[in-house]
Amino acid sequence: RDKVTIGDKTYDVAANDPRGISISNLAANDYTANVTGYSSPYYSPNITNATFTVRKAFNIVAVSVDDVTLPGDVLVKVTATVSGSYTISINGTEVVVNVGDEREGSSTVHLEAGKNYNATTAFENENYTTKVIPAIFDVTKGTNNIRVEVESVDYPNPVTVKVIDEVGGIYKVNISGKIYDIEANGNGQTIKLDAGNYTANITGYSSDDYDGITANATFAVNKVHANIKANGFEIDAGKSNETKYCIIPDDYEKFGGKITFISSDSTVASVDENTGVVTGNKSGEVTITISSSGSAKYIDEIIEIKVTVNKIALNINAKDLEINASDSDTIDVIMSVGDYDKFGGKITFI
């Protein structure tokens, strides 16, 4: 048997054995096989060395990533000829994938929404030439359907503002310039508003994972009818009403409401604009218009009533008078009212 040195190792090789020996795990390189230690008392050696090359094998590395719709992580899969740890670079983000004896492996990474992500690697090995098949993929934002729910109410009841979505979180809701923080899918927030028509808007929505599709809510805080009640009445000329004839809610003035009274003919009956006290001035009929306005709670209303002013009884007394012929004198007349002439009355003597 002869000794053959390859690199830093020596092997025993039987001469003239066509099978030779198999040497495994030689790194890719250029080599020379030298016969060493030959000694014979009969022969002078004629030694020829052998040169040979162990070429690099190919390592085919294929990276595969499916398109992803958020939320969720990106699954990075690697198949390779050579097992080992592969560092996959994705637009500056790195993830390590361990490829085992089955020649495949996977790992997950979270990425923001974006187009044309490129997943690749640069695996180095002295015995392999690596060919990388990169992956191009997209990460798309998910859709978050968001809606605002508000039911109309009658003043002064509060409204309840709710936000319903598919993700959860706290949303900013703008109502007439004021921002309210409302947690989605909860009991909402109770808000007191003046009477009026409103729109609730989602504002400032931002998410790395979702495109928000929002729907505004319109609602009303309604004024209610005050149901002011008043009945017509009769009054004697020269008199003022002593009883309250207009009935309004007890809290009417509390919400800023005002009641105004106007007479259609103040010469027949005048009315105090603020108190509603009616004074009969002369016989006839007038319309008293009662207007309500300015209330934060109640709808403005106008009602009308008829007031009849009656003449009053006139009592006339006069004393008997005796006079002499050719004399004159004045009959002393006493009346029960002192303003008879004011209202066009006339006393006639026959």
PDB file of N, CA and C in Angstrom, residues 268-311:
ATOM      1  N   VAL A 268    -110.709  99.060  22.062  1.00  0.00           N
ATOM      2  CA  VAL A 268    -111.777  98.227  22.632  1.00  0.00           C
ATOM      3  C   VAL A 268    -111.274  97.541  23.890  1.00  0.00           C
ATOM      4  N   ALA A 269    -110.117  96.888  23.778  1.00  0.00           N
ATOM      5  CA  ALA A 269    -109.499  96.238  24.942  1.00  0.00           C
ATOM      6  C   ALA A 269    -107.998  96.293  24.779  1.00  0.00           C
ATOM      7  N   SER A 270    -107.326  96.818  25.744  1.00  0.00           N
ATOM      8  CA  SER A 270    -105.865  96.865  25.729  1.00  0.00           C
ATOM      9  C   SER A 270    -105.330  95.705  26.554  1.00  0.00           C
ATOM     10  N   VAL A 271    -104.086  95.285  26.246  1.00  0.00           N
ATOM     11  CA  VAL A 271    -103.488  94.167  26.963  1.00  0.00           C
ATOM     12  C   VAL A 271    -102.029  94.504  27.257  1.00  0.00           C
ATOM     13  N   ASP A 272    -101.608  94.153  28.458  1.00  0.00           N
ATOM     14  CA  ASP A 272    -100.207  94.336  28.818  1.00  0.00           C
ATOM     15  C   ASP A 272     -99.390  93.297  28.057  1.00  0.00           C
ATOM     16  N   GLU A 273     -98.397  93.766  27.318  1.00  0.00           N
ATOM     17  CA  GLU A 273     -97.623  92.877  26.430  1.00  0.00           C
ATOM     18  C   GLU A 273     -96.950  91.752  27.191  1.00  0.00           C
ATOM     19  N   ASN A 274     -96.520  92.008  28.416  1.00  0.00           N
ATOM     20  CA  ASN A 274     -95.755  91.027  29.168  1.00  0.00           C
ATOM     21  C   ASN A 274     -96.594  90.197  30.130  1.00  0.00           C
ATOM     22  N   THR A 275     -97.571  90.842  30.802  1.00  0.00           N
ATOM     23  CA  THR A 275     -98.351  90.116  31.814  1.00  0.00           C
ATOM     24  C   THR A 275     -99.623  89.520  31.273  1.00  0.00           C
ATOM     25  N   GLY A 276    -100.127  90.069  30.161  1.00  0.00           N
ATOM     26  CA  GLY A 276    -101.375  89.565  29.600  1.00  0.00           C
ATOM     27  C   GLY A 276    -102.624  90.102  30.272  1.00  0.00           C
ATOM     28  N   VAL A 277    -102.499  91.081  31.171  1.00  0.00           N
ATOM     29  CA  VAL A 277    -103.679  91.665  31.817  1.00  0.00           C
ATOM     30  C   VAL A 277    -104.465  92.466  30.778  1.00  0.00           C
ATOM     31  N   VAL A 278    -105.776  92.138  30.636  1.00  0.00           N
ATOM     32  CA  VAL A 278    -106.647  92.772  29.648  1.00  0.00           C
ATOM     33  C   VAL A 278    -107.532  93.796  30.356  1.00  0.00           C
ATOM     34  N   THR A 279    -107.630  94.982  29.773  1.00  0.00           N
ATOM     35  CA  THR A 279    -108.510  96.038  30.296  1.00  0.00           C
ATOM     36  C   THR A 279    -109.529  96.384  29.236  1.00  0.00           C
ATOM     37  N   GLY A 280    -110.820  96.268  29.610  1.00  0.00           N
ATOM     38  CA  GLY A 280    -111.875  96.635  28.683  1.00  0.00           C
ATOM     39  C   GLY A 280    -112.023  98.136  28.615  1.00  0.00           C
ATOM     40  N   ASN A 281    -111.996  98.665  27.397  1.00  0.00           N
ATOM     41  CA  ASN A 281    -112.097 100.115  27.239  1.00  0.00           C
ATOM     42  C   ASN A 281    -113.459 100.557  26.715  1.00  0.00           C
ATOM     43  N   LYS A 282    -114.024  99.790  25.807  1.00  0.00           N
ATOM     44  CA  LYS A 282    -115.368 100.083  25.311  1.00  0.00           C
ATOM     45  C   LYS A 282    -115.942  98.793  24.764  1.00  0.00           C
ATOM     46  N   SER A 283    -117.205  98.797  24.581  1.00  0.00           N
ATOM     47  CA  SER A 283    -117.852  97.563  24.136  1.00  0.00           C
ATOM     48  C   SER A 283    -117.374  97.173  22.754  1.00  0.00           C
ATOM     49  N   GLY A 284    -117.276  95.890  22.555  1.00  0.00           N
ATOM     50  CA  GLY A 284    -116.841  95.360  21.276  1.00  0.00           C
ATOM     51  C   GLY A 284    -116.109  94.038  21.465  1.00  0.00           C
ATOM     52  N   GLU A 285    -115.473  93.582  20.398  1.00  0.00           N
ATOM     53  CA  GLU A 285    -114.769  92.305  20.443  1.00  0.00           C
ATOM     54  C   GLU A 285    -113.365  92.480  19.857  1.00  0.00           C
ATOM     55  N   VAL A 286    -112.382  91.898  20.502  1.00  0.00           N
ATOM     56  CA  VAL A 286    -111.002  91.959  20.006  1.00  0.00           C
ATOM     57  C   VAL A 286    -110.413  90.560  19.981  1.00  0.00           C
ATOM     58  N   THR A 287    -109.333  90.449  19.222  1.00  0.00           N
ATOM     59  CA  THR A 287    -108.547  89.207  19.204  1.00  0.00           C
ATOM     60  C   THR A 287    -107.255  89.458  19.977  1.00  0.00           C
ATOM     61  N   ILE A 288    -107.012  88.617  20.962  1.00  0.00           N
ATOM     62  CA  ILE A 288    -105.751  88.664  21.690  1.00  0.00           C
ATOM     63  C   ILE A 288    -104.843  87.575  21.119  1.00  0.00           C
ATOM     64  N   THR A 289    -103.710  87.989  20.552  1.00  0.00           N
ATOM     65  CA  THR A 289    -102.741  87.046  19.992  1.00  0.00           C
ATOM     66  C   THR A 289    -101.673  86.755  21.038  1.00  0.00           C
ATOM     67  N   ILE A 290    -101.504  85.471  21.350  1.00  0.00           N
ATOM     68  CA  ILE A 290    -100.533  85.041  22.356  1.00  0.00           C
ATOM     69  C   ILE A 290     -99.403  84.316  21.628  1.00  0.00           C
ATOM     70  N   SER A 291     -98.186  84.853  21.742  1.00  0.00           N
ATOM     71  CA  SER A 291     -97.032  84.287  21.041  1.00  0.00           C
ATOM     72  C   SER A 291     -96.007  83.782  22.056  1.00  0.00           C
ATOM     73  N   SER A 292     -95.487  82.577  21.795  1.00  0.00           N
ATOM     74  CA  SER A 292     -94.388  82.049  22.616  1.00  0.00           C
ATOM     75  C   SER A 292     -93.155  81.955  21.736  1.00  0.00           C
ATOM     76  N   SER A 293     -91.993  82.333  22.281  1.00  0.00           N
ATOM     77  CA  SER A 293     -90.768  82.338  21.469  1.00  0.00           C
ATOM     78  C   SER A 293     -89.545  82.277  22.371  1.00  0.00           C
ATOM     79  N   GLY A 294     -88.429  81.892  21.756  1.00  0.00           N
ATOM     80  CA  GLY A 294     -87.126  81.965  22.419  1.00  0.00           C
ATOM     81  C   GLY A 294     -86.807  80.845  23.376  1.00  0.00           C
ATOM     82  N   SER A 295     -87.637  79.802  23.443  1.00  0.00           N
ATOM     83  CA  SER A 295     -87.364  78.727  24.389  1.00  0.00           C
ATOM     84  C   SER A 295     -86.404  77.711  23.790  1.00  0.00           C
ATOM     85  N   ALA A 296     -85.464  77.270  24.620  1.00  0.00           N
ATOM     86  CA  ALA A 296     -84.538  76.228  24.170  1.00  0.00           C
ATOM     87  C   ALA A 296     -85.207  74.865  24.125  1.00  0.00           C
ATOM     88  N   LYS A 297     -86.324  74.732  24.791  1.00  0.00           N
ATOM     89  CA  LYS A 297     -86.995  73.438  24.882  1.00  0.00           C
ATOM     90  C   LYS A 297     -88.251  73.363  24.033  1.00  0.00           C
ATOM     91  N   TYR A 298     -88.979  74.480  23.952  1.00  0.00           N
ATOM     92  CA  TYR A 298     -90.321  74.435  23.366  1.00  0.00           C
ATOM     93  C   TYR A 298     -90.363  75.106  21.994  1.00  0.00           C
ATOM     94  N   ILE A 299     -91.194  74.546  21.139  1.00  0.00           N
ATOM     95  CA  ILE A 299     -91.424  75.106  19.807  1.00  0.00           C
ATOM     96  C   ILE A 299     -92.195  76.418  19.944  1.00  0.00           C
ATOM     97  N   ASP A 300     -91.825  77.399  19.119  1.00  0.00           N
ATOM     98  CA  ASP A 300     -92.575  78.655  19.107  1.00  0.00           C
ATOM     99  C   ASP A 300     -94.011  78.388  18.675  1.00  0.00           C
ATOM    100  N   GLU A 301     -94.955  79.017  19.371  1.00  0.00           N
ATOM    101  CA  GLU A 301     -96.373  78.807  19.069  1.00  0.00           C
ATOM    102  C   GLU A 301     -97.096  80.148  19.069  1.00  0.00           C
ATOM    103  N   ILE A 302     -98.200  80.201  18.329  1.00  0.00           N
ATOM    104  CA  ILE A 302     -99.087  81.376  18.320  1.00  0.00           C
ATOM    105  C   ILE A 302    -100.522  80.874  18.430  1.00  0.00           C
ATOM    106  N   ILE A 303    -101.237  81.398  19.391  1.00  0.00           N
ATOM    107  CA  ILE A 303    -102.661  81.077  19.501  1.00  0.00           C
ATOM    108  C   ILE A 303    -103.433  82.381  19.626  1.00  0.00           C
ATOM    109  N   GLU A 304    -104.709  82.330  19.319  1.00  0.00           N
ATOM    110  CA  GLU A 304    -105.559  83.507  19.394  1.00  0.00           C
ATOM    111  C   GLU A 304    -106.827  83.194  20.189  1.00  0.00           C
ATOM    112  N   ILE A 305    -107.275  84.194  20.940  1.00  0.00           N
ATOM    113  CA  ILE A 305    -108.541  84.060  21.669  1.00  0.00           C
ATOM    114  C   ILE A 305    -109.378  85.319  21.434  1.00  0.00           C
ATOM    115  N   LYS A 306    -110.674  85.191  21.638  1.00  0.00           N
ATOM    116  CA  LYS A 306    -111.595  86.317  21.500  1.00  0.00           C
ATOM    117  C   LYS A 306    -111.947  86.853  22.889  1.00  0.00           C
ATOM    118  N   VAL A 307    -111.901  88.182  23.005  1.00  0.00           N
ATOM    119  CA  VAL A 307    -112.313  88.844  24.238  1.00  0.00           C
ATOM    120  C   VAL A 307    -113.443  89.812  23.895  1.00  0.00           C
ATOM    121  N   THR A 308    -114.534  89.648  24.596  1.00  0.00           N
ATOM    122  CA  THR A 308    -115.685  90.530  24.387  1.00  0.00           C
ATOM    123  C   THR A 308    -115.778  91.530  25.538  1.00  0.00           C
ATOM    124  N   VAL A 309    -115.888  92.810  25.179  1.00  0.00           N
ATOM    125  CA  VAL A 309    -116.033  93.859  26.182  1.00  0.00           C
ATOM    126  C   VAL A 309    -117.508  94.279  26.205  1.00  0.00           C
ATOM    127  N   ASN A 310    -118.103  94.103  27.352  1.00  0.00           N
ATOM    128  CA  ASN A 310    -119.531  94.412  27.497  1.00  0.00           C
ATOM    129  C   ASN A 310    -119.733  95.819  28.070  1.00  0.00           C
ATOM    130  N   LYS A 311    -120.836  96.437  27.622  1.00  0.00           N
ATOM    131  CA  LYS A 311    -121.237  97.691  28.245  1.00  0.00           C
ATOM    132  C   LYS A 311    -121.646  97.405  29.687  1.00  0.00           C
TER     133      LYS A 311
END
